[in-house]
Amino acid sequence: MGSDLQVPGWPLVTIVLDADGTAQVDGNPVAVPPGGEARPAAFAHAVATAERIGRPVRVKLTDTDGAEWVLAAHPDGDETTLEKPPSSRRRAAKQKQKAPKAPKPPKPTKESRAKSAPQSQTPPPEPAGSPTRLEDLPTVVESQVQPPTARPTAPLTTPAAALPPETTPLAAAIEAGDWITVAAQLKLLKADPRQTDRVAELEAQLAAVRGDIAAATVQYTALALARSQAVGPAHPSTHHAADRAHDLWNRITDPQQALEAGRALLHLRQLVPPTDPTSLVQLRLRLARLHVS
């Protein structure tokens, strides 16, 4: 595979390799066969995604020393390195792992223990004037209490659907059609691996708004395939993404783009059939005309 191969940003498969020999794919633990290694077992999931879509997919791999790699998984099982981690980041991660532990204090000798041992069990007398009753304790004046130090607000990590609409800038921006704000909020969501599905849908919406109908069709098709695997082909969210991909595909005017996107869409529609069977027949007929043209 050439190093200049363009791999779309969605779907993005995230792989995290742990120091204990385990791995996670998209936040889910991966079963490693006895005697096997975690990395090939995790990368096989990315290859399976590439096989379903019919093209290479982007992979973000974090290895055991904290370095992040951007790879491409191909349907035939090949692996391509798209971005290498900065060497300074890898060195810092290794130094952090190998940081020396604080030395333990020396154990006291028998002589020092004898000197520090109390001579009697009689408690020492309380100093004069110390309060012994609750009513004798001094009253704390409210103005003397120091306010807590304000902490910086953490980036948005809660799914937008779990927040009230009026408190979600992303939901408000989508409702108002403010796609510039949506793009800014999208950067915050990408930092949370739990928001992969939400990020994919927003990227597909933005592609459609920009007028890149072919890219939006491919992204909605990949989103529907991912949801079919995660929540099942009969789930309403899976059908929503599949119907959106089908509608956008009908609007592609470039024959070559329509042919490439239509092949993946036909595979999707075999897993997630449309409500109207005639639309599947029309999909096959248009693909046949594009193939012979």
Short mmCIF file of N, CA and C in Angstrom, two decimals, residues 1 5-11 46-47 49-51 53-59 71-76 78 80 82 218:
data_model
loop_
_atom_site.label_atom_id
_atom_site.label_comp_id
_atom_site.label_asym_id
_atom_site.label_seq_id
_atom_site.Cartn_x
_atom_site.Cartn_y
_atom_site.Cartn_z
N MET A 1 0.84 -1.19 0.00
CA MET A 1 0.00 0.00 0.00
C MET A 1 0.88 1.24 0.00
N LEU A 5 -1.77 7.05 0.68
CA LEU A 5 -3.17 6.61 0.62
C LEU A 5 -4.04 7.48 1.51
N GLN A 6 -5.10 8.00 0.96
CA GLN A 6 -6.04 8.83 1.70
C GLN A 6 -7.07 7.95 2.38
N VAL A 7 -7.12 7.98 3.70
CA VAL A 7 -8.06 7.18 4.47
C VAL A 7 -9.01 8.14 5.18
N PRO A 8 -10.33 8.02 4.97
CA PRO A 8 -11.28 8.92 5.62
C PRO A 8 -11.15 8.87 7.14
N GLY A 9 -11.60 9.95 7.79
CA GLY A 9 -11.51 10.02 9.25
C GLY A 9 -12.53 9.19 9.97
N TRP A 10 -13.55 8.73 9.28
CA TRP A 10 -14.58 7.89 9.90
C TRP A 10 -14.78 6.64 9.08
N PRO A 11 -14.94 5.48 9.69
CA PRO A 11 -14.92 5.29 11.15
C PRO A 11 -13.50 5.30 11.71
N ALA A 46 -10.18 -3.98 13.85
CA ALA A 46 -10.13 -2.91 12.86
C ALA A 46 -10.17 -3.48 11.44
N VAL A 47 -9.49 -4.61 11.22
CA VAL A 47 -9.52 -5.24 9.91
C VAL A 47 -10.94 -5.72 9.58
N THR A 49 -13.69 -4.34 10.57
CA THR A 49 -14.46 -3.15 10.18
C THR A 49 -14.14 -2.76 8.74
N ALA A 50 -12.86 -2.84 8.36
CA ALA A 50 -12.47 -2.51 6.99
C ALA A 50 -13.11 -3.48 6.00
N GLU A 51 -13.22 -4.76 6.37
CA GLU A 51 -13.85 -5.74 5.48
C GLU A 51 -15.32 -5.44 5.28
N ILE A 53 -16.82 -2.51 5.47
CA ILE A 53 -17.03 -1.28 4.71
C ILE A 53 -16.51 -1.43 3.27
N GLY A 54 -15.48 -2.26 3.11
CA GLY A 54 -14.92 -2.45 1.78
C GLY A 54 -13.81 -1.48 1.44
N ARG A 55 -13.18 -0.87 2.44
CA ARG A 55 -12.08 0.07 2.21
C ARG A 55 -11.26 0.17 3.48
N PRO A 56 -10.06 0.77 3.42
CA PRO A 56 -9.26 0.94 4.64
C PRO A 56 -9.95 1.87 5.64
N VAL A 57 -9.69 1.64 6.93
CA VAL A 57 -10.24 2.48 8.00
C VAL A 57 -9.09 3.01 8.84
N ARG A 58 -9.33 4.14 9.46
CA ARG A 58 -8.31 4.80 10.28
C ARG A 58 -8.32 4.20 11.69
N VAL A 59 -7.13 4.00 12.27
CA VAL A 59 -6.97 3.41 13.59
C VAL A 59 -6.08 4.32 14.43
N LEU A 71 -2.86 4.66 12.33
CA LEU A 71 -2.62 3.60 11.37
C LEU A 71 -3.80 3.48 10.42
N ALA A 72 -3.64 2.65 9.42
CA ALA A 72 -4.73 2.30 8.51
C ALA A 72 -4.83 0.78 8.47
N ALA A 73 -6.04 0.27 8.73
CA ALA A 73 -6.30 -1.16 8.63
C ALA A 73 -6.98 -1.44 7.30
N HIS A 74 -6.45 -2.38 6.54
CA HIS A 74 -6.96 -2.69 5.20
C HIS A 74 -7.81 -3.97 5.23
N PRO A 75 -8.75 -4.08 4.30
CA PRO A 75 -9.61 -5.28 4.29
C PRO A 75 -8.84 -6.59 4.15
N ASP A 76 -7.64 -6.54 3.51
CA ASP A 76 -6.87 -7.77 3.34
C ASP A 76 -5.97 -8.06 4.53
N ASP A 78 -3.66 -5.95 5.82
CA ASP A 78 -2.44 -5.16 5.85
C ASP A 78 -2.57 -3.98 6.82
N THR A 80 -0.92 0.01 7.58
CA THR A 80 -0.14 1.14 7.08
C THR A 80 -0.02 2.18 8.18
N LEU A 82 0.17 5.86 9.21
CA LEU A 82 -0.15 7.18 8.69
C LEU A 82 0.57 8.29 9.46
N VAL A 218 -21.03 8.20 2.34
CA VAL A 218 -20.09 7.19 2.85
C VAL A 218 -20.07 7.20 4.38
#
